Amino acid sequence: MSLTEGQSQDVSRLLRGDRRALARLLTLLERGGPDASALMRAIHPHTGRAYCVGVTGPPGAGKSTIVDGLTALWRADGLSVGILAVDPSSPFSGGALLGDRLRMQRHYLDSGVFIRSMSSRGEGGGLPLAVKGSVRLLDASGVTMVAVETVGVGQAELRVMGVADTVVVALTPEAGDAIQSLKAGLTEAADILVVNKADREGASRLAEALAASVQMGAPRDGWTPPILTTQAHTGAGLPELRQAIERHRRWMESTSLLSSRRAARRREEALELVERAVSERVRGRIQADAALQEALAAAERGERDPYSCAEELLARLLPRWPEGR
């Protein structure tokens, strides 16, 4: 499948930095299908220059405010910025509940900042697969820095490792954050740990708990995550966070880990795309086959267990599939 003439023209405009073309192509990517695949093939040779920072953590940690402050600092240095804000899905429309105009109002009219709210659509622990392609579209458009802010629920905090070059985990001193962060393995996912809203009671205790956790664990790839305190609503601590991101980037580049991590992410993305395509095709075949639908209906009625039903469906769909694989 190849792009239409209009889509090809949008790709050419995208490579020249046209933001309207970028917006249209992001929509095309989110729809998925053959057009999205053709789009990714077209832009692939023009990617690999932007640096991606993931900002994650539980709801209420001030992630949007942190991204907003970092964007202001990057812009002050003359860097162009792309922001992907992953929002919860509406249960009715499937669209994002929060809009980009609500999140980053002071940057909305800045031509050097592109902001896109994306619906999680229930995918992958709150992080849609399209985010990875969206990062590359921003990259191809000439954006220097990409910030991905997760929805902050489920396993999205960990899955952002599959998107970002540097992962910033933001926590607040509210009760339970320290325990929950340790349970969820966030200290293992983080390249930088931030205690935001550090003017609140318990901030120092949370920072100490995080420091103890980091000391107990083995450094990931030889990097020990720094623990910073910020008050993002006032900007306090954000210049230090920006410097920490730069230090991590220089360290990644000096150890060749940046290229190896990106290679591993491309491999994992290819496998995820295969899994999604296989799942969609299996569901389509079941929907079109009355016998397969009846086997599924028997499990639905409780006349047979789901395991034996699944085995029968697989045997009919993949008769030559090696058993046990």
PDB file of C-alpha atoms in Angstrom:
ATOM      1  CA  MET A   1       0.000   0.000   0.000  1.00  0.00           C
ATOM      2  CA  SER A   2       1.329   3.439  -0.915  1.00  0.00           C
ATOM      3  CA  LEU A   3       0.272   6.909   0.170  1.00  0.00           C
ATOM      4  CA  THR A   4      -2.214   8.899  -1.869  1.00  0.00           C
ATOM      5  CA  GLU A   5      -1.008  11.981  -3.705  1.00  0.00           C
ATOM      6  CA  GLY A   6      -2.469  14.220  -1.004  1.00  0.00           C
ATOM      7  CA  GLN A   7      -0.824  12.202   1.777  1.00  0.00           C
ATOM      8  CA  SER A   8       2.518  12.275  -0.031  1.00  0.00           C
ATOM      9  CA  GLN A   9       2.230  16.047  -0.303  1.00  0.00           C
ATOM     10  CA  ASP A  10       1.548  16.226   3.429  1.00  0.00           C
ATOM     11  CA  VAL A  11       4.703  14.196   4.075  1.00  0.00           C
ATOM     12  CA  SER A  12       6.704  16.686   1.994  1.00  0.00           C
ATOM     13  CA  ARG A  13       5.170  19.559   3.953  1.00  0.00           C
ATOM     14  CA  LEU A  14       5.863  17.737   7.230  1.00  0.00           C
ATOM     15  CA  LEU A  15       9.554  17.452   6.381  1.00  0.00           C
ATOM     16  CA  ARG A  16       9.595  21.223   5.861  1.00  0.00           C
ATOM     17  CA  GLY A  17       8.110  21.754   9.328  1.00  0.00           C
ATOM     18  CA  ASP A  18       4.485  22.403   8.340  1.00  0.00           C
ATOM     19  CA  ARG A  19       2.445  21.978  11.550  1.00  0.00           C
ATOM     20  CA  ARG A  20      -0.914  21.582   9.803  1.00  0.00           C
ATOM     21  CA  ALA A  21       0.468  18.691   7.777  1.00  0.00           C
ATOM     22  CA  LEU A  22       1.863  17.226  11.007  1.00  0.00           C
ATOM     23  CA  ALA A  23      -1.571  17.398  12.640  1.00  0.00           C
ATOM     24  CA  ARG A  24      -3.231  15.680   9.660  1.00  0.00           C
ATOM     25  CA  LEU A  25      -0.615  12.920   9.564  1.00  0.00           C
ATOM     26  CA  LEU A  26      -0.923  12.317  13.309  1.00  0.00           C
ATOM     27  CA  THR A  27      -4.642  11.756  12.765  1.00  0.00           C
ATOM     28  CA  LEU A  28      -3.852   9.385   9.905  1.00  0.00           C
ATOM     29  CA  LEU A  29      -1.457   7.471  12.158  1.00  0.00           C
ATOM     30  CA  GLU A  30      -3.988   7.188  14.978  1.00  0.00           C
ATOM     31  CA  ARG A  31      -6.526   5.661  12.587  1.00  0.00           C
ATOM     32  CA  GLY A  32      -4.035   2.876  11.871  1.00  0.00           C
ATOM     33  CA  GLY A  33      -4.271   0.464   8.973  1.00  0.00           C
ATOM     34  CA  PRO A  34      -2.290   0.296   5.704  1.00  0.00           C
ATOM     35  CA  ASP A  35      -2.110   4.088   5.356  1.00  0.00           C
ATOM     36  CA  ALA A  36      -0.345   4.355   8.711  1.00  0.00           C
ATOM     37  CA  SER A  37       2.171   1.690   7.664  1.00  0.00           C
ATOM     38  CA  ALA A  38       2.888   3.501   4.398  1.00  0.00           C
ATOM     39  CA  LEU A  39       3.324   6.753   6.317  1.00  0.00           C
ATOM     40  CA  MET A  40       5.865   5.243   8.696  1.00  0.00           C
ATOM     41  CA  ARG A  41       7.833   3.819   5.785  1.00  0.00           C
ATOM     42  CA  ALA A  42       7.916   7.230   4.105  1.00  0.00           C
ATOM     43  CA  ILE A  43       9.231   9.154   7.113  1.00  0.00           C
ATOM     44  CA  HIS A  44      11.620   6.539   8.520  1.00  0.00           C
ATOM     45  CA  PRO A  45      14.743   7.834   6.717  1.00  0.00           C
ATOM     46  CA  HIS A  46      14.130  11.292   8.233  1.00  0.00           C
ATOM     47  CA  THR A  47      14.034  10.233  11.901  1.00  0.00           C
ATOM     48  CA  GLY A  48      16.527   9.762  14.704  1.00  0.00           C
ATOM     49  CA  ARG A  49      17.443  13.356  15.560  1.00  0.00           C
ATOM     50  CA  ALA A  50      14.915  14.358  18.245  1.00  0.00           C
ATOM     51  CA  TYR A  51      15.404  13.478  21.919  1.00  0.00           C
ATOM     52  CA  CYS A  52      12.393  12.103  23.796  1.00  0.00           C
ATOM     53  CA  VAL A  53      11.706  12.678  27.495  1.00  0.00           C
ATOM     54  CA  GLY A  54       8.925  10.716  29.193  1.00  0.00           C
ATOM     55  CA  VAL A  55       7.253  12.264  32.246  1.00  0.00           C
ATOM     56  CA  THR A  56       5.190   9.801  34.221  1.00  0.00           C
ATOM     57  CA  GLY A  57       3.867   9.104  37.695  1.00  0.00           C
ATOM     58  CA  PRO A  58       0.542   8.843  39.516  1.00  0.00           C
ATOM     59  CA  PRO A  59      -2.385  11.212  38.883  1.00  0.00           C
ATOM     60  CA  GLY A  60      -1.997  14.527  40.668  1.00  0.00           C
ATOM     61  CA  ALA A  61       1.804  14.466  40.657  1.00  0.00           C
ATOM     62  CA  GLY A  62       1.977  17.648  38.586  1.00  0.00           C
ATOM     63  CA  LYS A  63       3.222  16.030  35.382  1.00  0.00           C
ATOM     64  CA  SER A  64       1.588  18.611  33.111  1.00  0.00           C
ATOM     65  CA  THR A  65       3.070  21.470  35.120  1.00  0.00           C
ATOM     66  CA  ILE A  66       6.520  19.877  34.941  1.00  0.00           C
ATOM     67  CA  VAL A  67       6.249  19.446  31.161  1.00  0.00           C
ATOM     68  CA  ASP A  68       5.010  23.019  30.840  1.00  0.00           C
ATOM     69  CA  GLY A  69       8.004  24.319  32.827  1.00  0.00           C
ATOM     70  CA  LEU A  70      10.533  22.196  30.941  1.00  0.00           C
ATOM     71  CA  THR A  71       9.069  23.420  27.660  1.00  0.00           C
ATOM     72  CA  ALA A  72       9.613  27.033  28.717  1.00  0.00           C
ATOM     73  CA  LEU A  73      13.250  26.276  29.544  1.00  0.00           C
ATOM     74  CA  TRP A  74      13.850  24.450  26.266  1.00  0.00           C
ATOM     75  CA  ARG A  75      12.255  27.280  24.313  1.00  0.00           C
ATOM     76  CA  ALA A  76      14.435  29.828  26.119  1.00  0.00           C
ATOM     77  CA  ASP A  77      17.406  27.924  24.672  1.00  0.00           C
ATOM     78  CA  GLY A  78      15.912  28.091  21.187  1.00  0.00           C
ATOM     79  CA  LEU A  79      14.861  24.426  21.014  1.00  0.00           C
ATOM     80  CA  SER A  80      11.625  23.397  19.287  1.00  0.00           C
ATOM     81  CA  VAL A  81       9.348  21.181  21.363  1.00  0.00           C
ATOM     82  CA  GLY A  82       6.681  18.582  20.636  1.00  0.00           C
ATOM     83  CA  ILE A  83       4.371  17.495  23.465  1.00  0.00           C
ATOM     84  CA  LEU A  84       2.290  14.314  23.431  1.00  0.00           C
ATOM     85  CA  ALA A  85      -0.137  14.315  26.359  1.00  0.00           C
ATOM     86  CA  VAL A  86      -1.848  10.953  26.779  1.00  0.00           C
ATOM     87  CA  ASP A  87      -5.252  11.440  28.367  1.00  0.00           C
ATOM     88  CA  PRO A  88      -7.881   9.052  29.738  1.00  0.00           C
ATOM     89  CA  SER A  89     -10.400   7.916  27.135  1.00  0.00           C
ATOM     90  CA  SER A  90     -14.005   8.996  27.250  1.00  0.00           C
ATOM     91  CA  PRO A  91     -16.117   5.850  27.815  1.00  0.00           C
ATOM     92  CA  PHE A  92     -18.636   7.238  25.306  1.00  0.00           C
ATOM     93  CA  SER A  93     -16.654   8.755  22.425  1.00  0.00           C
ATOM     94  CA  GLY A  94     -13.237   7.145  22.955  1.00  0.00           C
ATOM     95  CA  GLY A  95     -11.692  10.604  22.727  1.00  0.00           C
ATOM     96  CA  ALA A  96      -9.313  12.303  25.138  1.00  0.00           C
ATOM     97  CA  LEU A  97     -11.060  13.792  28.165  1.00  0.00           C
ATOM     98  CA  LEU A  98      -8.477  16.541  28.593  1.00  0.00           C
ATOM     99  CA  GLY A  99      -7.549  18.888  25.749  1.00  0.00           C
ATOM    100  CA  ASP A 100      -4.219  20.423  24.827  1.00  0.00           C
ATOM    101  CA  ARG A 101      -5.624  23.959  25.213  1.00  0.00           C
ATOM    102  CA  LEU A 102      -6.396  23.237  28.872  1.00  0.00           C
ATOM    103  CA  ARG A 103      -2.955  21.842  29.573  1.00  0.00           C
ATOM    104  CA  MET A 104      -0.409  24.210  28.041  1.00  0.00           C
ATOM    105  CA  GLN A 105      -2.158  27.513  27.429  1.00  0.00           C
ATOM    106  CA  ARG A 106       0.919  29.725  27.559  1.00  0.00           C
ATOM    107  CA  HIS A 107       2.590  27.722  24.748  1.00  0.00           C
ATOM    108  CA  TYR A 108      -0.474  27.394  22.536  1.00  0.00           C
ATOM    109  CA  LEU A 109       0.398  30.295  20.249  1.00  0.00           C
ATOM    110  CA  ASP A 110       4.141  29.560  20.199  1.00  0.00           C
ATOM    111  CA  SER A 111       5.092  28.360  16.712  1.00  0.00           C
ATOM    112  CA  GLY A 112       8.051  26.516  18.238  1.00  0.00           C
ATOM    113  CA  VAL A 113       5.776  24.259  20.322  1.00  0.00           C
ATOM    114  CA  PHE A 114       3.414  21.592  18.988  1.00  0.00           C
ATOM    115  CA  ILE A 115       0.968  20.041  21.463  1.00  0.00           C
ATOM    116  CA  ARG A 116      -1.170  16.971  20.853  1.00  0.00           C
ATOM    117  CA  SER A 117      -3.562  15.290  23.280  1.00  0.00           C
ATOM    118  CA  MET A 118      -3.951  11.585  22.578  1.00  0.00           C
ATOM    119  CA  SER A 119      -6.610   9.239  23.852  1.00  0.00           C
ATOM    120  CA  SER A 120      -5.345   6.162  25.689  1.00  0.00           C
ATOM    121  CA  ARG A 121      -8.251   4.163  24.144  1.00  0.00           C
ATOM    122  CA  GLY A 122      -7.691   1.465  26.758  1.00  0.00           C
ATOM    123  CA  GLU A 123      -4.442   0.344  25.144  1.00  0.00           C
ATOM    124  CA  GLY A 124      -1.305  -1.012  26.763  1.00  0.00           C
ATOM    125  CA  GLY A 125      -1.815   0.150  30.324  1.00  0.00           C
ATOM    126  CA  GLY A 126      -2.837   3.610  29.193  1.00  0.00           C
ATOM    127  CA  LEU A 127      -0.088   4.213  26.608  1.00  0.00           C
ATOM    128  CA  PRO A 128      -1.369   3.791  23.029  1.00  0.00           C
ATOM    129  CA  LEU A 129       0.905   2.142  20.487  1.00  0.00           C
ATOM    130  CA  ALA A 130       0.436   5.160  18.211  1.00  0.00           C
ATOM    131  CA  VAL A 131       2.532   7.254  20.621  1.00  0.00           C
ATOM    132  CA  LYS A 132       5.694   5.610  19.271  1.00  0.00           C
ATOM    133  CA  GLY A 133       4.861   6.523  15.695  1.00  0.00           C
ATOM    134  CA  SER A 134       3.807  10.007  16.812  1.00  0.00           C
ATOM    135  CA  VAL A 135       7.238  10.591  18.349  1.00  0.00           C
ATOM    136  CA  ARG A 136       8.802   9.741  14.985  1.00  0.00           C
ATOM    137  CA  LEU A 137       6.425  12.075  13.134  1.00  0.00           C
ATOM    138  CA  LEU A 138       7.442  14.921  15.441  1.00  0.00           C
ATOM    139  CA  ASP A 139      11.067  13.939  14.900  1.00  0.00           C
ATOM    140  CA  ALA A 140      10.688  14.016  11.115  1.00  0.00           C
ATOM    141  CA  SER A 141       9.031  17.453  11.320  1.00  0.00           C
ATOM    142  CA  GLY A 142      12.229  18.887  12.788  1.00  0.00           C
ATOM    143  CA  VAL A 143      11.251  19.046  16.465  1.00  0.00           C
ATOM    144  CA  THR A 144      14.309  19.025  18.747  1.00  0.00           C
ATOM    145  CA  MET A 145      12.776  17.812  22.023  1.00  0.00           C
ATOM    146  CA  VAL A 146       9.729  15.557  22.447  1.00  0.00           C
ATOM    147  CA  ALA A 147       7.948  15.280  25.792  1.00  0.00           C
ATOM    148  CA  VAL A 148       5.545  12.383  26.386  1.00  0.00           C
ATOM    149  CA  GLU A 149       3.309  12.742  29.412  1.00  0.00           C
ATOM    150  CA  THR A 150       1.507   9.544  30.416  1.00  0.00           C
ATOM    151  CA  VAL A 151      -1.993   9.218  31.760  1.00  0.00           C
ATOM    152  CA  GLY A 152      -0.540   8.004  35.069  1.00  0.00           C
ATOM    153  CA  VAL A 153      -2.580   4.849  35.620  1.00  0.00           C
ATOM    154  CA  GLY A 154      -2.011   1.125  35.315  1.00  0.00           C
ATOM    155  CA  GLN A 155       1.310   0.105  33.782  1.00  0.00           C
ATOM    156  CA  ALA A 156       1.733   3.215  31.599  1.00  0.00           C
ATOM    157  CA  GLU A 157       4.483   4.380  33.925  1.00  0.00           C
ATOM    158  CA  LEU A 158       6.543   1.328  33.005  1.00  0.00           C
ATOM    159  CA  ARG A 159       5.555   1.215  29.347  1.00  0.00           C
ATOM    160  CA  VAL A 160       6.878   4.730  28.784  1.00  0.00           C
ATOM    161  CA  MET A 161      10.323   3.111  28.896  1.00  0.00           C
ATOM    162  CA  GLY A 162       9.473   1.783  25.432  1.00  0.00           C
ATOM    163  CA  VAL A 163       9.096   5.329  24.093  1.00  0.00           C
ATOM    164  CA  ALA A 164      11.403   7.732  25.927  1.00  0.00           C
ATOM    165  CA  ASP A 165      15.171   8.160  25.916  1.00  0.00           C
ATOM    166  CA  THR A 166      15.016   9.626  29.440  1.00  0.00           C
ATOM    167  CA  VAL A 167      12.235   8.659  31.861  1.00  0.00           C
ATOM    168  CA  VAL A 168      11.310  11.168  34.578  1.00  0.00           C
ATOM    169  CA  VAL A 169       9.094   9.764  37.353  1.00  0.00           C
ATOM    170  CA  ALA A 170       7.260  12.427  39.337  1.00  0.00           C
ATOM    171  CA  LEU A 171       5.826  11.714  42.786  1.00  0.00           C
ATOM    172  CA  THR A 172       4.243  13.843  45.497  1.00  0.00           C
ATOM    173  CA  PRO A 173       4.479  13.608  49.284  1.00  0.00           C
ATOM    174  CA  GLU A 174       0.858  12.460  49.646  1.00  0.00           C
ATOM    175  CA  ALA A 175       0.305   9.372  51.773  1.00  0.00           C
ATOM    176  CA  GLY A 176       1.105   6.130  50.014  1.00  0.00           C
ATOM    177  CA  ASP A 177       3.120   7.504  47.092  1.00  0.00           C
ATOM    178  CA  ALA A 178       6.408   6.119  48.399  1.00  0.00           C
ATOM    179  CA  ILE A 179       4.950   2.659  49.036  1.00  0.00           C
ATOM    180  CA  GLN A 180       3.090   2.583  45.730  1.00  0.00           C
ATOM    181  CA  SER A 181       6.172   3.674  43.804  1.00  0.00           C
ATOM    182  CA  LEU A 182       8.202   0.850  45.319  1.00  0.00           C
ATOM    183  CA  LYS A 183       5.445  -1.707  44.650  1.00  0.00           C
ATOM    184  CA  ALA A 184       5.030  -0.613  41.052  1.00  0.00           C
ATOM    185  CA  GLY A 185       8.762  -0.749  40.361  1.00  0.00           C
ATOM    186  CA  LEU A 186       8.879   2.903  39.376  1.00  0.00           C
ATOM    187  CA  THR A 187      12.363   3.355  40.782  1.00  0.00           C
ATOM    188  CA  GLU A 188      13.516   0.714  38.296  1.00  0.00           C
ATOM    189  CA  ALA A 189      11.817   2.500  35.393  1.00  0.00           C
ATOM    190  CA  ALA A 190      13.118   5.950  36.330  1.00  0.00           C
ATOM    191  CA  ASP A 191      16.218   7.614  34.973  1.00  0.00           C
ATOM    192  CA  ILE A 192      15.394  10.627  37.143  1.00  0.00           C
ATOM    193  CA  LEU A 193      13.145  10.709  40.219  1.00  0.00           C
ATOM    194  CA  VAL A 194      11.340  13.924  41.117  1.00  0.00           C
ATOM    195  CA  VAL A 195       9.538  14.759  44.354  1.00  0.00           C
ATOM    196  CA  ASN A 196       7.179  17.480  43.171  1.00  0.00           C
ATOM    197  CA  LYS A 197       5.156  19.808  45.420  1.00  0.00           C
ATOM    198  CA  ALA A 198       8.159  19.693  47.712  1.00  0.00           C
ATOM    199  CA  ASP A 199       6.742  22.486  49.888  1.00  0.00           C
ATOM    200  CA  ARG A 200       4.245  20.013  51.299  1.00  0.00           C
ATOM    201  CA  GLU A 201       4.718  18.027  54.472  1.00  0.00           C
ATOM    202  CA  GLY A 202       6.397  14.668  53.961  1.00  0.00           C
ATOM    203  CA  ALA A 203       8.468  15.651  50.928  1.00  0.00           C
ATOM    204  CA  SER A 204      11.790  15.033  52.676  1.00  0.00           C
ATOM    205  CA  ARG A 205      10.598  11.639  53.955  1.00  0.00           C
ATOM    206  CA  LEU A 206       9.558  10.621  50.449  1.00  0.00           C
ATOM    207  CA  ALA A 207      12.933  11.710  49.057  1.00  0.00           C
ATOM    208  CA  GLU A 208      14.704   9.686  51.748  1.00  0.00           C
ATOM    209  CA  ALA A 209      12.565   6.610  51.001  1.00  0.00           C
ATOM    210  CA  LEU A 210      13.361   6.912  47.306  1.00  0.00           C
ATOM    211  CA  ALA A 211      17.072   7.324  48.031  1.00  0.00           C
ATOM    212  CA  ALA A 212      17.027   4.171  50.144  1.00  0.00           C
ATOM    213  CA  SER A 213      15.235   2.280  47.397  1.00  0.00           C
ATOM    214  CA  VAL A 214      17.730   3.430  44.775  1.00  0.00           C
ATOM    215  CA  GLN A 215      20.673   2.421  46.985  1.00  0.00           C
ATOM    216  CA  MET A 216      19.216  -1.047  47.546  1.00  0.00           C
ATOM    217  CA  GLY A 217      18.779  -1.756  43.839  1.00  0.00           C
ATOM    218  CA  ALA A 218      21.437  -2.283  41.210  1.00  0.00           C
ATOM    219  CA  PRO A 219      21.908   0.719  38.893  1.00  0.00           C
ATOM    220  CA  ARG A 220      20.116   0.229  35.563  1.00  0.00           C
ATOM    221  CA  ASP A 221      22.782   0.073  32.857  1.00  0.00           C
ATOM    222  CA  GLY A 222      25.221   1.628  35.309  1.00  0.00           C
ATOM    223  CA  TRP A 223      23.204   4.812  35.847  1.00  0.00           C
ATOM    224  CA  THR A 224      22.033   5.788  39.342  1.00  0.00           C
ATOM    225  CA  PRO A 225      18.852   7.912  39.145  1.00  0.00           C
ATOM    226  CA  PRO A 226      19.253  11.299  40.855  1.00  0.00           C
ATOM    227  CA  ILE A 227      16.469  12.371  43.224  1.00  0.00           C
ATOM    228  CA  LEU A 228      15.358  15.963  42.774  1.00  0.00           C
ATOM    229  CA  THR A 229      12.793  18.128  44.549  1.00  0.00           C
ATOM    230  CA  THR A 230      10.652  20.611  42.642  1.00  0.00           C
ATOM    231  CA  GLN A 231       7.775  23.007  43.049  1.00  0.00           C
ATOM    232  CA  ALA A 232       6.733  23.006  39.429  1.00  0.00           C
ATOM    233  CA  HIS A 233       3.955  25.569  39.864  1.00  0.00           C
ATOM    234  CA  THR A 234       6.576  28.173  40.821  1.00  0.00           C
ATOM    235  CA  GLY A 235       9.374  26.791  38.630  1.00  0.00           C
ATOM    236  CA  ALA A 236      11.559  25.927  41.608  1.00  0.00           C
ATOM    237  CA  GLY A 237      13.843  22.978  40.846  1.00  0.00           C
ATOM    238  CA  LEU A 238      12.973  22.800  37.135  1.00  0.00           C
ATOM    239  CA  PRO A 239      16.323  24.216  35.899  1.00  0.00           C
ATOM    240  CA  GLU A 240      18.034  21.469  37.928  1.00  0.00           C
ATOM    241  CA  LEU A 241      15.702  18.882  36.374  1.00  0.00           C
ATOM    242  CA  ARG A 242      16.545  20.155  32.904  1.00  0.00           C
ATOM    243  CA  GLN A 243      20.263  19.869  33.718  1.00  0.00           C
ATOM    244  CA  ALA A 244      19.753  16.316  35.020  1.00  0.00           C
ATOM    245  CA  ILE A 245      18.054  15.373  31.739  1.00  0.00           C
ATOM    246  CA  GLU A 246      21.028  16.771  29.818  1.00  0.00           C
ATOM    247  CA  ARG A 247      23.491  14.868  32.033  1.00  0.00           C
ATOM    248  CA  HIS A 248      21.598  11.646  31.422  1.00  0.00           C
ATOM    249  CA  ARG A 249      21.563  12.306  27.690  1.00  0.00           C
ATOM    250  CA  ARG A 250      25.316  12.936  27.583  1.00  0.00           C
ATOM    251  CA  TRP A 251      25.926   9.797  29.629  1.00  0.00           C
ATOM    252  CA  MET A 252      23.718   7.726  27.300  1.00  0.00           C
ATOM    253  CA  GLU A 253      25.519   9.041  24.254  1.00  0.00           C
ATOM    254  CA  SER A 254      28.975   8.503  25.756  1.00  0.00           C
ATOM    255  CA  THR A 255      28.216   4.858  26.597  1.00  0.00           C
ATOM    256  CA  SER A 256      26.400   4.058  23.299  1.00  0.00           C
ATOM    257  CA  LEU A 257      23.335   3.124  25.348  1.00  0.00           C
ATOM    258  CA  LEU A 258      21.186   5.634  23.491  1.00  0.00           C
ATOM    259  CA  SER A 259      21.583   3.786  20.196  1.00  0.00           C
ATOM    260  CA  SER A 260      21.198   0.348  21.789  1.00  0.00           C
ATOM    261  CA  ARG A 261      18.045   1.322  23.692  1.00  0.00           C
ATOM    262  CA  ARG A 262      16.510   2.790  20.564  1.00  0.00           C
ATOM    263  CA  ALA A 263      17.337  -0.386  18.640  1.00  0.00           C
ATOM    264  CA  ALA A 264      15.676  -2.522  21.323  1.00  0.00           C
ATOM    265  CA  ARG A 265      12.588  -0.294  21.237  1.00  0.00           C
ATOM    266  CA  ARG A 266      12.277  -0.641  17.459  1.00  0.00           C
ATOM    267  CA  ARG A 267      12.438  -4.422  17.777  1.00  0.00           C
ATOM    268  CA  GLU A 268       9.788  -4.440  20.519  1.00  0.00           C
ATOM    269  CA  GLU A 269       7.529  -2.129  18.528  1.00  0.00           C
ATOM    270  CA  ALA A 270       7.694  -4.432  15.514  1.00  0.00           C
ATOM    271  CA  LEU A 271       6.644  -7.378  17.699  1.00  0.00           C
ATOM    272  CA  GLU A 272       3.788  -5.344  19.222  1.00  0.00           C
ATOM    273  CA  LEU A 273       2.539  -4.481  15.748  1.00  0.00           C
ATOM    274  CA  VAL A 274       2.623  -8.160  14.773  1.00  0.00           C
ATOM    275  CA  GLU A 275       0.660  -9.103  17.900  1.00  0.00           C
ATOM    276  CA  ARG A 276      -1.969  -6.460  17.241  1.00  0.00           C
ATOM    277  CA  ALA A 277      -2.334  -7.442  13.567  1.00  0.00           C
ATOM    278  CA  VAL A 278      -2.682 -11.140  14.438  1.00  0.00           C
ATOM    279  CA  SER A 279      -5.283 -10.334  17.113  1.00  0.00           C
ATOM    280  CA  GLU A 280      -7.329  -8.216  14.693  1.00  0.00           C
ATOM    281  CA  ARG A 281      -7.218 -10.893  11.996  1.00  0.00           C
ATOM    282  CA  VAL A 282      -8.210 -13.656  14.421  1.00  0.00           C
ATOM    283  CA  ARG A 283     -11.184 -11.637  15.651  1.00  0.00           C
ATOM    284  CA  GLY A 284     -12.183 -10.909  12.062  1.00  0.00           C
ATOM    285  CA  ARG A 285     -12.121 -14.596  11.113  1.00  0.00           C
ATOM    286  CA  ILE A 286     -14.145 -15.564  14.166  1.00  0.00           C
ATOM    287  CA  GLN A 287     -16.710 -12.892  13.341  1.00  0.00           C
ATOM    288  CA  ALA A 288     -17.052 -14.252   9.789  1.00  0.00           C
ATOM    289  CA  ASP A 289     -17.267 -17.965  10.710  1.00  0.00           C
ATOM    290  CA  ALA A 290     -20.532 -19.246  12.199  1.00  0.00           C
ATOM    291  CA  ALA A 291     -18.925 -22.403  13.649  1.00  0.00           C
ATOM    292  CA  LEU A 292     -16.273 -20.384  15.441  1.00  0.00           C
ATOM    293  CA  GLN A 293     -18.906 -18.002  16.783  1.00  0.00           C
ATOM    294  CA  GLU A 294     -20.933 -20.933  18.104  1.00  0.00           C
ATOM    295  CA  ALA A 295     -17.889 -22.327  19.933  1.00  0.00           C
ATOM    296  CA  LEU A 296     -17.386 -18.919  21.520  1.00  0.00           C
ATOM    297  CA  ALA A 297     -21.085 -18.651  22.373  1.00  0.00           C
ATOM    298  CA  ALA A 298     -20.923 -22.030  24.170  1.00  0.00           C
ATOM    299  CA  ALA A 299     -18.268 -20.585  26.490  1.00  0.00           C
ATOM    300  CA  GLU A 300     -20.344 -17.438  26.910  1.00  0.00           C
ATOM    301  CA  ARG A 301     -23.368 -19.525  27.985  1.00  0.00           C
ATOM    302  CA  GLY A 302     -21.224 -21.448  30.466  1.00  0.00           C
ATOM    303  CA  GLU A 303     -21.638 -24.749  28.616  1.00  0.00           C
ATOM    304  CA  ARG A 304     -17.870 -25.162  28.336  1.00  0.00           C
ATOM    305  CA  ASP A 305     -14.818 -23.623  29.915  1.00  0.00           C
ATOM    306  CA  PRO A 306     -12.924 -20.788  28.199  1.00  0.00           C
ATOM    307  CA  TYR A 307      -9.678 -22.780  28.047  1.00  0.00           C
ATOM    308  CA  SER A 308     -11.020 -25.668  25.972  1.00  0.00           C
ATOM    309  CA  CYS A 309     -12.917 -23.138  23.838  1.00  0.00           C
ATOM    310  CA  ALA A 310      -9.675 -21.249  23.158  1.00  0.00           C
ATOM    311  CA  GLU A 311      -7.908 -24.497  22.264  1.00  0.00           C
ATOM    312  CA  GLU A 312     -10.643 -25.382  19.767  1.00  0.00           C
ATOM    313  CA  LEU A 313     -10.547 -21.918  18.202  1.00  0.00           C
ATOM    314  CA  LEU A 314      -6.775 -22.101  17.815  1.00  0.00           C
ATOM    315  CA  ALA A 315      -6.972 -25.603  16.337  1.00  0.00           C
ATOM    316  CA  ARG A 316      -9.488 -24.417  13.722  1.00  0.00           C
ATOM    317  CA  LEU A 317      -7.757 -21.107  12.985  1.00  0.00           C
ATOM    318  CA  LEU A 318      -4.208 -22.455  12.975  1.00  0.00           C
ATOM    319  CA  PRO A 319      -4.439 -26.169  12.130  1.00  0.00           C
ATOM    320  CA  ARG A 320      -0.746 -26.472  11.307  1.00  0.00           C
ATOM    321  CA  TRP A 321       0.516 -24.409  14.260  1.00  0.00           C
ATOM    322  CA  PRO A 322       3.141 -26.443  16.202  1.00  0.00           C
ATOM    323  CA  GLU A 323       1.634 -27.583  19.488  1.00  0.00           C
ATOM    324  CA  GLY A 324       3.046 -25.912  22.583  1.00  0.00           C
ATOM    325  CA  ARG A 325       4.393 -22.868  20.677  1.00  0.00           C
TER     326      ARG A 325
END
